[in-house]
Short mmCIF file of C-alpha atoms and ligand atoms in Angstrom, two decimals:
data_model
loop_
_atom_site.label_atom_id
_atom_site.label_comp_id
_atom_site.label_asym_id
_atom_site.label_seq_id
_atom_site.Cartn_x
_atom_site.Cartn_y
_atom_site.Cartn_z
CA UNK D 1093 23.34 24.93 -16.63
CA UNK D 1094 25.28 25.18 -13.54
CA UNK D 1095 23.02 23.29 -10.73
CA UNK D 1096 24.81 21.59 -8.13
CA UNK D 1097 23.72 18.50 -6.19
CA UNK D 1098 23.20 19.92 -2.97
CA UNK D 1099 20.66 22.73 -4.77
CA UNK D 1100 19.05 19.83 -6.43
CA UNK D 1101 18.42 18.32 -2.68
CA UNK D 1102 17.71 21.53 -0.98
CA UNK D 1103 15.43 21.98 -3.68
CA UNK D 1104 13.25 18.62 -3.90
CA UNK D 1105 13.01 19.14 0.28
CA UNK D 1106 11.59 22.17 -0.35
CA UNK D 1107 8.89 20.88 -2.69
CA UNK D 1108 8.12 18.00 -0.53
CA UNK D 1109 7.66 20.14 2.84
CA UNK D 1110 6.12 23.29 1.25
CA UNK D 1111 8.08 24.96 3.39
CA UNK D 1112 11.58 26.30 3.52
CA UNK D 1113 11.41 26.28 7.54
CA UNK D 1114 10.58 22.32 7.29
CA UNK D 1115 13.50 21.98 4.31
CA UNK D 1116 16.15 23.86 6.45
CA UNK D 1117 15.24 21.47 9.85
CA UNK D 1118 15.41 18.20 8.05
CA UNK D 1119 18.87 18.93 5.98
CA UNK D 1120 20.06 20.46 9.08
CA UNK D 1121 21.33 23.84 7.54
CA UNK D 1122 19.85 27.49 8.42
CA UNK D 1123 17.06 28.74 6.76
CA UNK D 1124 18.94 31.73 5.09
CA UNK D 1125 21.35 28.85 3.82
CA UNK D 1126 17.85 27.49 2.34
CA UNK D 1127 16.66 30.53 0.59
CA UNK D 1128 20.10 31.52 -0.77
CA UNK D 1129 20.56 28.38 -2.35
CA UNK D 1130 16.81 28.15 -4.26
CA UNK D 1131 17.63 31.51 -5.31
CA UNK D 1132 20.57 30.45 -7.09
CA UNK D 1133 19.29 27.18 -8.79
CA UNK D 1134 16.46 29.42 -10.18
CA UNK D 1135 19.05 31.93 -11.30
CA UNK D 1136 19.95 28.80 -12.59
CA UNK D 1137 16.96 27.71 -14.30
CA UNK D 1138 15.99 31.48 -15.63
CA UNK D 1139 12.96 30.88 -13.91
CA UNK D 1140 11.13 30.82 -10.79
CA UNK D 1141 10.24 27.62 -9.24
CA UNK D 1142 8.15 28.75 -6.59
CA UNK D 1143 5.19 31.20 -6.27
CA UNK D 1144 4.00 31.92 -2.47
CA UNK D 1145 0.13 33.03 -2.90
CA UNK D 1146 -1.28 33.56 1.08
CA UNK D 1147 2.12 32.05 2.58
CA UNK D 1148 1.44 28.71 0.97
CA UNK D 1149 4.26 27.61 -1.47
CA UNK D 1150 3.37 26.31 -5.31
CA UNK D 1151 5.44 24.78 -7.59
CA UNK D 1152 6.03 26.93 -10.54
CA UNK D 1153 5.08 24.74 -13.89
CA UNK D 1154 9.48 25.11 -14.17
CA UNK D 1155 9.61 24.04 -10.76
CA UNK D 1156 7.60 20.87 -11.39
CA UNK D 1157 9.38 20.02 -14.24
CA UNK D 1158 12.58 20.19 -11.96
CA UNK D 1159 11.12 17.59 -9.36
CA UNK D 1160 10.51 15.35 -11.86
CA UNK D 1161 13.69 15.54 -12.97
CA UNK D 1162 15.47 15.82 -9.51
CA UNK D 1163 13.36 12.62 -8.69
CA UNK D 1164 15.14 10.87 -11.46
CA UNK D 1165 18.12 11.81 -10.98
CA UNK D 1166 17.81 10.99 -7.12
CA UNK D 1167 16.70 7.42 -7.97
CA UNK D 1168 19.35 6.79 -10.14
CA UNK D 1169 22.19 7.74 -7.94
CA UNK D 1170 20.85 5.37 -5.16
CA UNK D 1171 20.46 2.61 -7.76
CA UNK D 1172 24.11 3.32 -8.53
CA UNK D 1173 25.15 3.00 -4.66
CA UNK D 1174 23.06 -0.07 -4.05
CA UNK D 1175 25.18 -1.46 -7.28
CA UNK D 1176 28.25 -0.52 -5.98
CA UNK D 1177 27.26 -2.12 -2.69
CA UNK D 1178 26.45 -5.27 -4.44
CA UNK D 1179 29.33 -5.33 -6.26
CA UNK D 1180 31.28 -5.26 -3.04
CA UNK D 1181 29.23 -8.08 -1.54
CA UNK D 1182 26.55 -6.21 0.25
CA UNK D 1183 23.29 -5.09 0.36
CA UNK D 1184 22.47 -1.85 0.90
CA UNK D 1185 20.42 0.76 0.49
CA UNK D 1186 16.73 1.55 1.17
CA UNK D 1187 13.69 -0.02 -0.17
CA UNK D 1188 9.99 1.87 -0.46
CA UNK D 1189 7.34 -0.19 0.12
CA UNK D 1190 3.31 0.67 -0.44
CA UNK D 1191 1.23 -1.69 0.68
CA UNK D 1192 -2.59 -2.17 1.08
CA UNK D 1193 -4.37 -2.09 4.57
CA UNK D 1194 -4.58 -6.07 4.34
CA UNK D 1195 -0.91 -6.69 3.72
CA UNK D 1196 -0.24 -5.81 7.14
CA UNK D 1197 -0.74 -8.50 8.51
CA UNK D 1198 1.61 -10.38 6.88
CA UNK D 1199 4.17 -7.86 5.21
CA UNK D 1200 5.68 -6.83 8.39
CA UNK D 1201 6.49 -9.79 9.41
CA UNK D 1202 8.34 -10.72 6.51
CA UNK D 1203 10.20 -7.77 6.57
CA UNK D 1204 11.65 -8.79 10.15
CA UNK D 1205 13.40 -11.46 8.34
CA UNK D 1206 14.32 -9.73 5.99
CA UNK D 1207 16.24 -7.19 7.75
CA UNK D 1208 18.00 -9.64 9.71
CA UNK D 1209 19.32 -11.10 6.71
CA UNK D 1210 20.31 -7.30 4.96
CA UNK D 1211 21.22 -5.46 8.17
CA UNK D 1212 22.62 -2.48 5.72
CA UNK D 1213 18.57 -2.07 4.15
CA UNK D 1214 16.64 0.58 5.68
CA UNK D 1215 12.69 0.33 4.96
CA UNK D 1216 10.13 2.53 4.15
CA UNK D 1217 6.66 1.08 4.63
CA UNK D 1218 3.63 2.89 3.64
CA UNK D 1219 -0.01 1.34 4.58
CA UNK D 1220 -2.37 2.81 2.67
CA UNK D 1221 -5.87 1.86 1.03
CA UNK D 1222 -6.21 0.81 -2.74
CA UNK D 1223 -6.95 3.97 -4.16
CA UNK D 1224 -4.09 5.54 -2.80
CA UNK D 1225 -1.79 3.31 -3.51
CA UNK D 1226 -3.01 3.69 -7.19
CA UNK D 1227 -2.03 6.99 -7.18
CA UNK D 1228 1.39 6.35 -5.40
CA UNK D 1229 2.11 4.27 -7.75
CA UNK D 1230 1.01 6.84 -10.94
CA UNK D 1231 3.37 9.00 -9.23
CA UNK D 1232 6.06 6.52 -9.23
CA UNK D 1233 6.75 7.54 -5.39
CA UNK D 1234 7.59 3.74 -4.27
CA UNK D 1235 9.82 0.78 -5.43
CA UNK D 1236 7.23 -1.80 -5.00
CA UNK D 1237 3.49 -2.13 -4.26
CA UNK D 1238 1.57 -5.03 -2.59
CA UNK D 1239 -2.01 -4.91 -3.67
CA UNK D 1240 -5.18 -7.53 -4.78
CA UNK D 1241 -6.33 -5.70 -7.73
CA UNK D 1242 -3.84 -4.12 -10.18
CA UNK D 1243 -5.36 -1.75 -11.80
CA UNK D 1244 -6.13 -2.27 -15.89
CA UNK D 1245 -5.28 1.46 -16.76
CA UNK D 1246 -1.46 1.21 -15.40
CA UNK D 1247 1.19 -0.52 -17.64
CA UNK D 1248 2.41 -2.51 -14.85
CA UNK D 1249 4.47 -5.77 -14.14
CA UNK D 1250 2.20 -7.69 -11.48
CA UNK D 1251 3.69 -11.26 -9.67
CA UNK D 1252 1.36 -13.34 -7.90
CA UNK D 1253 2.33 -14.69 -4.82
CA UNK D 1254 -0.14 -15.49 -2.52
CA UNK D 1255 -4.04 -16.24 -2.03
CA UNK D 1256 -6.25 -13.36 -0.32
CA UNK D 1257 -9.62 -14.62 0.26
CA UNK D 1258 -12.28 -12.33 1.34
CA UNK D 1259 -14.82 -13.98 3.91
CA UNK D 1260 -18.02 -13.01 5.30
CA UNK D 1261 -17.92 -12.57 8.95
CA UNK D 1262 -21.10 -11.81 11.21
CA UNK D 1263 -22.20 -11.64 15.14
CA UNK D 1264 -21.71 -15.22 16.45
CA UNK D 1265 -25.67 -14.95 17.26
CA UNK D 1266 -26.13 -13.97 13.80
CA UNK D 1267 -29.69 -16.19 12.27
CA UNK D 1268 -27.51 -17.86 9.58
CA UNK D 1269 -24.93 -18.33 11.24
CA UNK D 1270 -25.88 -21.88 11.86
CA UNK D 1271 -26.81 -22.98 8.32
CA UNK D 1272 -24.63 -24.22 5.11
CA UNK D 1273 -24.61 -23.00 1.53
CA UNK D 1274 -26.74 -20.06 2.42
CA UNK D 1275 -28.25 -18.54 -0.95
CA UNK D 1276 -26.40 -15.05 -1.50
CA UNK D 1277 -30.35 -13.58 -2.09
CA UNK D 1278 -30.35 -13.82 1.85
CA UNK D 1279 -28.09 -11.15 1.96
CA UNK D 1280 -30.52 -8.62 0.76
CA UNK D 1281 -31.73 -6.24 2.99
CA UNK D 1282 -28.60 -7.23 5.59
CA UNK D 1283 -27.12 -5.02 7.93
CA UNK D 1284 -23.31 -4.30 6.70
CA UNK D 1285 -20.13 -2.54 8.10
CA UNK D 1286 -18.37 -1.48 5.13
CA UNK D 1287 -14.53 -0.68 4.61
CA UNK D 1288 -13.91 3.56 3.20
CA UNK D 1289 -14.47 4.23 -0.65
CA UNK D 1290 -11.66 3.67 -2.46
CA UNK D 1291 -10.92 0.38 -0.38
CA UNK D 1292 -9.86 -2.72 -2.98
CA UNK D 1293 -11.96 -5.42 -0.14
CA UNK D 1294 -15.02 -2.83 -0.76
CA UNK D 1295 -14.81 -2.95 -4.47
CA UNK D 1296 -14.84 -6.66 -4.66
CA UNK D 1297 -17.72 -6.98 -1.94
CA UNK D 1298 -19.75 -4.41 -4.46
CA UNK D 1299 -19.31 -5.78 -7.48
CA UNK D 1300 -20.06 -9.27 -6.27
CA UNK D 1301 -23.14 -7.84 -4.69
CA UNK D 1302 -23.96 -5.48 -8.12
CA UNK D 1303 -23.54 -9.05 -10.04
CA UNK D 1304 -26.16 -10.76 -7.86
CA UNK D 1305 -28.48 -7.91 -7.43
CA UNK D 1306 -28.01 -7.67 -3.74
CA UNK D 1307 -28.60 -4.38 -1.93
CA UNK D 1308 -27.31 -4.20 1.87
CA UNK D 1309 -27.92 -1.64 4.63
CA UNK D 1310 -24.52 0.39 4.96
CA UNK D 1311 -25.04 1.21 8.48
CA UNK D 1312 -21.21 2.15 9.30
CA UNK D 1313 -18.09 2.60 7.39
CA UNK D 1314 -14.80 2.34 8.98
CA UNK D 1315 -11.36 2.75 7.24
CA UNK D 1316 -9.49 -0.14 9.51
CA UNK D 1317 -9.89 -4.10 9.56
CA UNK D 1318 -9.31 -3.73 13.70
CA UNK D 1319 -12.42 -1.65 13.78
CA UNK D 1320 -14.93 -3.36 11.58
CA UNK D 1321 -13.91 -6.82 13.68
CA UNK D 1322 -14.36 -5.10 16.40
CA UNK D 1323 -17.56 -3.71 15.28
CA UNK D 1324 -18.84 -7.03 13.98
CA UNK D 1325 -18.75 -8.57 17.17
CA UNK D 1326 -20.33 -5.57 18.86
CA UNK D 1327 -23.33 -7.35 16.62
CA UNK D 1328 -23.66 -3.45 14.60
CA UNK D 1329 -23.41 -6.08 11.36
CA UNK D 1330 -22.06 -8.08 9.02
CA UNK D 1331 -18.59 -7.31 6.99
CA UNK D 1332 -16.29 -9.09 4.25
CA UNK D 1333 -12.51 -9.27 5.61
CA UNK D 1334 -9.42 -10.64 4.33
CA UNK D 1335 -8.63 -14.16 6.10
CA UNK D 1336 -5.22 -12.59 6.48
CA UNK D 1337 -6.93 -10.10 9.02
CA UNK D 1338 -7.96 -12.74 11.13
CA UNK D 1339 -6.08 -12.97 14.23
CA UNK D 1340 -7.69 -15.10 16.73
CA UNK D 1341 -11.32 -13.61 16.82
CA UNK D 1342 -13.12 -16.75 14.65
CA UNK D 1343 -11.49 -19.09 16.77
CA UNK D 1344 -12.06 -17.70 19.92
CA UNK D 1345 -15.96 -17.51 18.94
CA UNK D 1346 -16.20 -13.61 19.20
CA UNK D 1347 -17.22 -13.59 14.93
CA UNK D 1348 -18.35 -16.44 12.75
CA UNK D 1349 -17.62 -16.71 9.06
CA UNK D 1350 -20.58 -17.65 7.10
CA UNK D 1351 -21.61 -20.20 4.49
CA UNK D 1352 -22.88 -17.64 1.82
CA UNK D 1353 -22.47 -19.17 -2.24
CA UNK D 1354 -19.92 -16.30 -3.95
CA UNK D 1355 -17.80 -16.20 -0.60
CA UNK D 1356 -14.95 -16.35 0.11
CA UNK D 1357 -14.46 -14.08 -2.84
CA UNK D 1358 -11.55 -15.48 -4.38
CA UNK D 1359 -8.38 -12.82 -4.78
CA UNK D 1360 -4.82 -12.97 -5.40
CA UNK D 1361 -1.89 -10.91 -3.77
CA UNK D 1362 0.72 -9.23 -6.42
CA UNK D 1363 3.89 -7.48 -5.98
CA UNK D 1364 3.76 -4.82 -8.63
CA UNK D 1365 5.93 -2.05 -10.40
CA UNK D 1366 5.91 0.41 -13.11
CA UNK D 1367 6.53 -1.54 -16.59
CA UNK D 1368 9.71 -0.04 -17.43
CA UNK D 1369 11.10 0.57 -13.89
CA UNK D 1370 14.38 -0.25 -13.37
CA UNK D 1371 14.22 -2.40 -9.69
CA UNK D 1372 16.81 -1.28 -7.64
CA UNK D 1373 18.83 -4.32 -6.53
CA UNK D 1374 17.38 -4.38 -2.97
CA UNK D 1375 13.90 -4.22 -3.97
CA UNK D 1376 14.85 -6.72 -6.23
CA UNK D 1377 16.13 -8.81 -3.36
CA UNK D 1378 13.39 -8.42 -1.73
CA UNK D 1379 10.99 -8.87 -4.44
CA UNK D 1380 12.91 -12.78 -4.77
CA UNK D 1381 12.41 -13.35 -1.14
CA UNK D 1382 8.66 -12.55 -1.04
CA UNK D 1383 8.14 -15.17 -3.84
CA UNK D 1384 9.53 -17.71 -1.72
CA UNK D 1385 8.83 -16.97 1.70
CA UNK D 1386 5.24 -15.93 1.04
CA UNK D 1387 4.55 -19.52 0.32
CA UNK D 1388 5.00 -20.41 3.94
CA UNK D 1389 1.94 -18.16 4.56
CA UNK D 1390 -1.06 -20.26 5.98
CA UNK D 1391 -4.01 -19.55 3.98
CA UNK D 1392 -7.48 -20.59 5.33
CA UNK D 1393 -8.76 -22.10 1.89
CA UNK D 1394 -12.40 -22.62 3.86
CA UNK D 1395 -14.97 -21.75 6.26
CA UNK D 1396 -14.00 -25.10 8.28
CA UNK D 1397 -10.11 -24.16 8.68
CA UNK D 1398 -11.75 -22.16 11.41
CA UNK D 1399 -13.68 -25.09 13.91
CA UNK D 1400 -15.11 -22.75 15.72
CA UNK D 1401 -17.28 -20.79 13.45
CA UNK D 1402 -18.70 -23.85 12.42
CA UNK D 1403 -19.76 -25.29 15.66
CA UNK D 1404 -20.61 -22.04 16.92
P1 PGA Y 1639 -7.92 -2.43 0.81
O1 PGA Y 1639 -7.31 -3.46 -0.21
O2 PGA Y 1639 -7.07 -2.45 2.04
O3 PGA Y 1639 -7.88 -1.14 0.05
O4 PGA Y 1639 -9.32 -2.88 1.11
C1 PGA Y 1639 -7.28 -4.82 0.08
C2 PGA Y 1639 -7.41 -5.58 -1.21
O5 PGA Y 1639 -7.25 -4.98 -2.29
O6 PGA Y 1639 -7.69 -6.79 -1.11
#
């Protein structure tokens, strides 16, 4: 089959966008240029690989089978150049990151230093809840994935790096806010701010709760950290948050953690990939750099790490 590599691109931008207008602006050639060259690769082919029903563009089942294989091929040449690049002393290359809505608070940061140390890595950095992330990572779109849960179904290589534990926060005026080893039965009937479906923090807050029979009052669900701290302190309820999404508001007295049995729920960060995935060498590098400079991370292992709540 005569395909070139430039079809192959033109091609996979195509699929991404949708839209040969989008394809032709981001590879900087003309439209025409676009349409000329997908009609060749499916001369190609001997088939077509797209199908435009109402002006939106499909994937033929041909044309699927292509990205797939264009993906691989893609992948493998940029494994080849980061090689080469390491052979030659450098590192270079980019790295795709998906990380859940938690890791942001810490992720970032790292990858500051990170860059300063490989000025030649470019980053990609998706934030995304846990279900999506699940399916990134089905659809093998990312080199590695930073997540709390990894998910039983996926044959996966998972590294443990870091504590994540999930507190219970409340309105500093909150009733039991002032007492110790609260009972989790007081939760019942609670007012709660909860995190979207198909958030990992809101699957460990249910099953804890399914486990001790407790049913809350969802009276709001937000998809951001920012806005359920924000919310908690507007007194609309309580909430479970990662202690790495705690920036200041426990110990400047606007929330209070509190001393409910089962909290903090006790989790784990991973850095996961695809069991068979070949790691590039930069996300390899900075896979090896996580696992050490993760461990200078503070982690609040208690309710008392924060002197305010307490005395609040
Ligand atoms: P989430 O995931 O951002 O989807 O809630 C966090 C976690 O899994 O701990």
């Amino acid at each position: 089959m005569q395909v070139t590599l430039h079809q192959l691109k033109v091609f996979k931008t195509v699929a991404q966008h949708g839209s040969f207008t989008r394809a032709a602006e981001e590879l900087e050639i003309t439209q025409p240029t676009v349409s000329s060259q997908i009609k060749q690769l499916a001369k190609a082919v001997g088939m077509p690989l797209f199908e435009q029903i109402s002006k939106q563009l499909y994937l033929t089942d041909a044309g699927q089978e292509l990205l797939n294989t264009c993906k691989d091929i893609f992948e493998r040449l940029d494994r080849f150049e980061m090689k080469i690049a390491d052979f030659k002393g450098t590192k270079q290359g980019n790295l795709r990151l998906c990380v859940v809505t938690t890791a942001k608070y810490f992720i970032p940061k790292l990858l500051g230093k990170f860059c300063q140390k490989y000025p030649g890595i470019d980053i990609s950095l998706a934030v995304t809840n846990h279900h999506k992330l699940n399916h990134r990572m089905h659809n093998n779109q990312d080199d590695l994935y930073i997540l709390s849960q990894p998910p039983a179904d996926l044959d996966l290589q998972a590294q443990s790096f870091l504590e994540n534990p999930l507190v219970l926060l409340a309105p500093t005026d909150h009733p039991l806010a002032q007492q110790k080893n609260i009972p989790i039965q007081a939760l019942d009937g609670e007012t709660f701010i909860m995190r979207e479906p198909g958030s990992g923090t809101r699957q460990a807050v249910e099953m804890l709760f399914d486990q001790h029979k407790i049913a809350v009052r969802v009276r709001l669900e937000l998809g951001s950290n920012e806005a359920i701290k924000q919310a908690i302190a507007g007194g609309l309820g309580l909430s479970v948050i990662s202690t790495h999404a705690l920036t200041g508001e426990v110990s400047n007295g606007e929330v209070v953690i509190l001393d409910v049995q089962g909290f903090p729920i006790r989790r784990r960060w991973y850095a996961t990939y695809l069991n068979g995935k070949q790691l590039s060498v930069v996300a390899q590098a900075f896979l090896d750099y996580l696992l050490i400079e993760s461990q200078k991370i503070p982690v609040a292992k208690k309710a008392s790490d924060y002197p305010m709540a307490i005395s609040a």
